[in-house]
XYZ file of C-alpha atoms in Angstrom:
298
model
C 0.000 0.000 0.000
C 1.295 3.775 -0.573
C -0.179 6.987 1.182
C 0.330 10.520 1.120
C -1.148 12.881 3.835
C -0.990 16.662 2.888
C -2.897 19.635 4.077
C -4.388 19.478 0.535
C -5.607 15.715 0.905
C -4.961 12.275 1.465
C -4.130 9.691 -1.542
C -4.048 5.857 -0.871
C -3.271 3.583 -3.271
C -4.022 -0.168 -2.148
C -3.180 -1.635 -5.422
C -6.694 -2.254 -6.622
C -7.666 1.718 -6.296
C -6.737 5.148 -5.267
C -9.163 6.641 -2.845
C -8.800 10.491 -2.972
C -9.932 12.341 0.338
C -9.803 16.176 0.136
C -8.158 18.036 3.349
C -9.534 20.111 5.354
C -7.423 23.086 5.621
C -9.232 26.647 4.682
C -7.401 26.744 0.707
C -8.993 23.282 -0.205
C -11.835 24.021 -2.524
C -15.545 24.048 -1.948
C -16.133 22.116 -4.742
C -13.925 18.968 -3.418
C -15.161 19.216 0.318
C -18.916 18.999 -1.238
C -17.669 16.129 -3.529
C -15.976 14.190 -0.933
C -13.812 10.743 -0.901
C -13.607 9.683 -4.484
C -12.805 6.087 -4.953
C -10.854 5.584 -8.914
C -10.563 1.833 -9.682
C -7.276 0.940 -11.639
C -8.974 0.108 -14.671
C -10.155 3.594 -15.083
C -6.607 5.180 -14.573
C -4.532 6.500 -17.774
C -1.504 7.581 -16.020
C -0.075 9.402 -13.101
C 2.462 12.066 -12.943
C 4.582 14.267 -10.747
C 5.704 17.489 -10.971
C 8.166 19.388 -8.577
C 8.430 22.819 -7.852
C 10.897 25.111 -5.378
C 8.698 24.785 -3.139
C 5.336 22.498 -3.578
C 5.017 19.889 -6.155
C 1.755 18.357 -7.981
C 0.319 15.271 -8.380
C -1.520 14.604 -11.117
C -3.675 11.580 -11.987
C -4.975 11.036 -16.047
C -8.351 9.193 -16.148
C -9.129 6.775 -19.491
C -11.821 9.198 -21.761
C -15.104 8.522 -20.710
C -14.145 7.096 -17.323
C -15.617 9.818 -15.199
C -18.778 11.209 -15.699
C -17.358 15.414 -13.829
C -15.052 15.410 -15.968
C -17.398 14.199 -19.103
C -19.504 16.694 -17.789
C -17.337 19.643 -17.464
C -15.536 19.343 -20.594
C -12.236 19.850 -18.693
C -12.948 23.398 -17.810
C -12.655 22.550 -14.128
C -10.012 25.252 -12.699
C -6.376 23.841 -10.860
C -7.832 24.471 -7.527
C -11.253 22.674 -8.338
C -9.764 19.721 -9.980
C -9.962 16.518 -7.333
C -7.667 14.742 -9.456
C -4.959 17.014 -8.514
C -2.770 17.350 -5.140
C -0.550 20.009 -4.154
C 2.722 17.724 -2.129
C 4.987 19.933 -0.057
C 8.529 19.327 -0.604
C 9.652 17.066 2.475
C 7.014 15.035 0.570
C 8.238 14.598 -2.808
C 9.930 10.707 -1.626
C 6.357 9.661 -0.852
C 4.758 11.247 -3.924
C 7.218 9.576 -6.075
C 6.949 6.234 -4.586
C 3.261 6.332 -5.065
C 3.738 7.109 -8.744
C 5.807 4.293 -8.810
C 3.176 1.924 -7.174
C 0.501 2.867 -9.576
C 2.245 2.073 -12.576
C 3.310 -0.682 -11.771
C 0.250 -1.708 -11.012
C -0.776 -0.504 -14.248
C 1.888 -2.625 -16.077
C 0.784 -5.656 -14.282
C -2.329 -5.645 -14.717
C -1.780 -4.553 -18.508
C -4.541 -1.543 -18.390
C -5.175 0.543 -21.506
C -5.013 3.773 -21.357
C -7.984 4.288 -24.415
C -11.110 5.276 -23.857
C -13.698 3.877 -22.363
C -17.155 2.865 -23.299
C -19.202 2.822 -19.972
C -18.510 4.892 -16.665
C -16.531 3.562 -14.141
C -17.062 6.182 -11.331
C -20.448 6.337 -10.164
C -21.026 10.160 -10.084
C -21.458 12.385 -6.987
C -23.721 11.322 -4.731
C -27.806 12.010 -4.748
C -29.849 13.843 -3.474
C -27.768 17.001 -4.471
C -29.000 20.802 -4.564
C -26.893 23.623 -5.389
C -28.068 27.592 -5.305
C -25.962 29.704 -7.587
C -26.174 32.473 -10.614
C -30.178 32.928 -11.524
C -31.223 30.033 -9.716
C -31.459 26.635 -7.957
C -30.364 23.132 -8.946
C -31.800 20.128 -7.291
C -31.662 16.254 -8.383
C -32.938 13.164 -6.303
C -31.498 10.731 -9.131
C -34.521 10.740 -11.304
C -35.721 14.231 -12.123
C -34.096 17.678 -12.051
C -35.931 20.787 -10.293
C -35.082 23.951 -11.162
C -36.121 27.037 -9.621
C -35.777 30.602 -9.968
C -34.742 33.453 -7.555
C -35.258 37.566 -7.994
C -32.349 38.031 -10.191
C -33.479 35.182 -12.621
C -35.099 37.301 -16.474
C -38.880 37.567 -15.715
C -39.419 35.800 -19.373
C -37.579 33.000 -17.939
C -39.045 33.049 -14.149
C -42.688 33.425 -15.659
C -43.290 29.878 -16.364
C -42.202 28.752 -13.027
C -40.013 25.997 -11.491
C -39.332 23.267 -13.770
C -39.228 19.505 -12.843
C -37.503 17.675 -15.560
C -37.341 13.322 -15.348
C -33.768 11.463 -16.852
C -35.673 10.192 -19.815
C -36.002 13.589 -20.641
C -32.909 14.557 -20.981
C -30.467 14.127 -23.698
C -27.460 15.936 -22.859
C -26.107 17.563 -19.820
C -23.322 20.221 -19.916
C -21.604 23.066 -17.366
C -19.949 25.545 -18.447
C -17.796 28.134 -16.042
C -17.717 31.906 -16.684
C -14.676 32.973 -18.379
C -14.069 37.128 -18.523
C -17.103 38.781 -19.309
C -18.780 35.816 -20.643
C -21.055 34.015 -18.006
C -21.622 30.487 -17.607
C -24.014 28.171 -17.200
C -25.576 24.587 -16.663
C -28.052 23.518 -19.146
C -29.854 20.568 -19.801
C -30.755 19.379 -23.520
C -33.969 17.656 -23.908
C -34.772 15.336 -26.470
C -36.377 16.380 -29.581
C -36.381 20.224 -28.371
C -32.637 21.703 -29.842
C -32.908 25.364 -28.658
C -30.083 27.805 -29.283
C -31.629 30.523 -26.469
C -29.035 32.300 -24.145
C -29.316 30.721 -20.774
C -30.647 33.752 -19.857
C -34.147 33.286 -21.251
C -33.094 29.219 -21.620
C -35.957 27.586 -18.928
C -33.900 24.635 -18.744
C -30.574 26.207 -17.728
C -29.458 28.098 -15.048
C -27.038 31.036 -15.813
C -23.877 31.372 -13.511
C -21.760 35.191 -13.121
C -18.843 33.402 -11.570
C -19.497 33.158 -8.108
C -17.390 31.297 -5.453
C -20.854 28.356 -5.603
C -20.797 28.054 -9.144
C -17.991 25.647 -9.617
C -21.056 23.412 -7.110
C -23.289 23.696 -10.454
C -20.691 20.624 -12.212
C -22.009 18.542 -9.322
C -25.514 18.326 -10.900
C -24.369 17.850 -14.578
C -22.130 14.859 -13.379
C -24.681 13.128 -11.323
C -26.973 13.505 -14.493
C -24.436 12.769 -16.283
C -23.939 9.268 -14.323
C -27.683 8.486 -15.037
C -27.337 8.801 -19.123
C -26.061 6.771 -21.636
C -22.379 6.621 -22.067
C -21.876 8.861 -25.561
C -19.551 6.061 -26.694
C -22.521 3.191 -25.678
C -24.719 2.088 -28.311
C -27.720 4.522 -29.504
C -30.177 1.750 -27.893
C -27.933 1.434 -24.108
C -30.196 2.246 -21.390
C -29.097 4.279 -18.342
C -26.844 2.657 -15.887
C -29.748 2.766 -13.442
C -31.729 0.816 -16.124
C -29.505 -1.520 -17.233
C -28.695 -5.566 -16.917
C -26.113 -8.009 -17.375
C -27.202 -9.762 -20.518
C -29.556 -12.508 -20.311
C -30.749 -10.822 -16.738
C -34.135 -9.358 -16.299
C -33.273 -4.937 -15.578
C -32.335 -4.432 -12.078
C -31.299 -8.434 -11.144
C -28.053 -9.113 -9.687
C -25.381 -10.738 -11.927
C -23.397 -13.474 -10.266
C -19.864 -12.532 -9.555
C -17.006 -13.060 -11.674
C -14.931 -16.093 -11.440
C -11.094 -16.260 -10.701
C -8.451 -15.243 -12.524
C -7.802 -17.240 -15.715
C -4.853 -19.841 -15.052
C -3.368 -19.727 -18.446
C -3.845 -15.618 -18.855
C -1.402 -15.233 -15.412
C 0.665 -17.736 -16.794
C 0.848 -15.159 -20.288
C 1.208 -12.573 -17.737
C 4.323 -14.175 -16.297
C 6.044 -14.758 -19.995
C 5.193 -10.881 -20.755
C 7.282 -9.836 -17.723
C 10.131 -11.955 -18.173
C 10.189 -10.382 -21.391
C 9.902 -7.123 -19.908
C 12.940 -7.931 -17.827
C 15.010 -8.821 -20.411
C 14.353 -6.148 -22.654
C 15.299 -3.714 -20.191
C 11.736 -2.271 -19.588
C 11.188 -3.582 -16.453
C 14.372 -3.626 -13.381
C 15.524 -6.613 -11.682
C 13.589 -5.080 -8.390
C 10.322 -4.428 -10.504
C 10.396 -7.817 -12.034
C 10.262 -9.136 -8.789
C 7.879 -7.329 -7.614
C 5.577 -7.525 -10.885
C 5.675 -11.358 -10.360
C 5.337 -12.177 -6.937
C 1.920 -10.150 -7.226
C 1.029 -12.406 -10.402
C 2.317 -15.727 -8.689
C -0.158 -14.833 -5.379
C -2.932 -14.369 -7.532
C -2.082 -17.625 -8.895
């Protein structure tokens, strides 16, 4: 196991997944205290990187596309400081950080994980219910529909009509957008067979955002939406996550749970390393390492 403690958060990497716990001091952002723990199974990693600085370094972790649905959500216009992927390491740290690096990709080698894309989520999406108050108005979801409601600075064209309650099936598309200069932001939600091109000013299914510190909140709802849809790299026919069943299952039963690991693929596993070693990829230490973890899952 590797772990990191900093003001900025906790990472611990067990070998099977990094669970990412945001700190508590004062600079940590709201948007990662609200979001919580984060648990990132291996198989949804890309990569993981270091940087060092004078005096604070960053580590950095690279998710597989379509792997996360915050960061489908927010189109990576998620700020440094808002980004829970991301951990500031002070410098009598840097040992640690590195060694964790060095954990995870190993892991990654062993396990032989692409770093393509993926075509199903494989983080479940912030957690339900979830409302957030910011810009012209109020987002609220409970997992199946989305309430939106409007406040005294919300365009009266816009607040005439009234709260909206929107269900999932509705919905076709989900984005968040942050305010950049003088252009504000917003979160919007397409619905299906009504394309509209209106501002989210007058838009009654978005909320407009001016850049306030509880805006960044508003990428909460579009990922937990988000979670609920079909993957954009699923079939056109997938049904939601929520929906869906292991083939052959009736929706919402139980598949059974895998079996084993495959004798003969470990035993593949174990020729790929040795020929790791004696290419050079892999040192004598990581070798050894690499397959004493394959021979105990034998």
């Amino acid at each position: 196991m590797a772990e990191i403690i900093q003001r900025d958060g906790t990472w611990v990497f067990d070998g099977d997944a990094l669970r990412l716990t945001p700190g508590r001091d004062r600079n940590v952002s709201l948007l990662r205290r609200t979001l919580g723990e984060l648990t990132v199974p291996l198989d949804a990693l890309a990569g993981v990187s270091f940087e060092q600085g004078k005096k604070t370094g960053r580590l950095r972790l690279r998710l597989r596309d379509g792997a996360d649905p915050l960061l489908h959500a927010t189109g990576g216009r998620l700020s440094e400081p808002h980004d829970p992927y991301q951990l500031t390491v002070e410098s009598d740290r840097y040992g640690v950080a590195e060694y964790l690096v060095d954990e995870v990709r190993r892991a990654l080698l062993l396990d032989g994980v692409p770093s393509g894309p993926v075509d199903a989520f494989l983080l479940p999406g912030p957690a339900v219910p979830l409302s957030v108050s910011a810009g012209d108005g109020a987002a609220s979801f409970d997992g199946e529909r989305v309430r939106l409601e409007w406040n005294w600075k919300t365009e009266e064209a816009k607040a005439s009509a009234g709260a909206r309650s929107i269900g999932v099936a509705e919905i076709e598309g989900v984005e968040w957008q942050p305010a950049v200069g003088l252009e504000n932001g917003c979160l919007r939600f397409r619905l299906r067979h009504a394309p509209t091109k209106t501002p989210a000013k007058y838009d009654p299914n978005a909320v407009e955002l001016w850049g306030f510190k509880k805006d960044p909140l508003m990428a909460l709802v579009a990922a937990a939406v988000q979670a609920r849809l079909p993957h954009p790299a699923a079939p056109e026919d997938a049904l939601p996550p929520s929906a869906s069943a292991a083939p052959g299952l009736p929706p919402g039963a139980v598949p059974a749970p895998a079996s084993g690991p495959d004798h003969d693929a470990l035993l593949r596993r174990l020729r790929e390393l040795g020929e790791l070693h004696r290419d050079g990829v892999l040192t004598d230490d990581e070798f050894a390492l690499a397959k004493q973890a394959v021979l105990h899952r034998m």
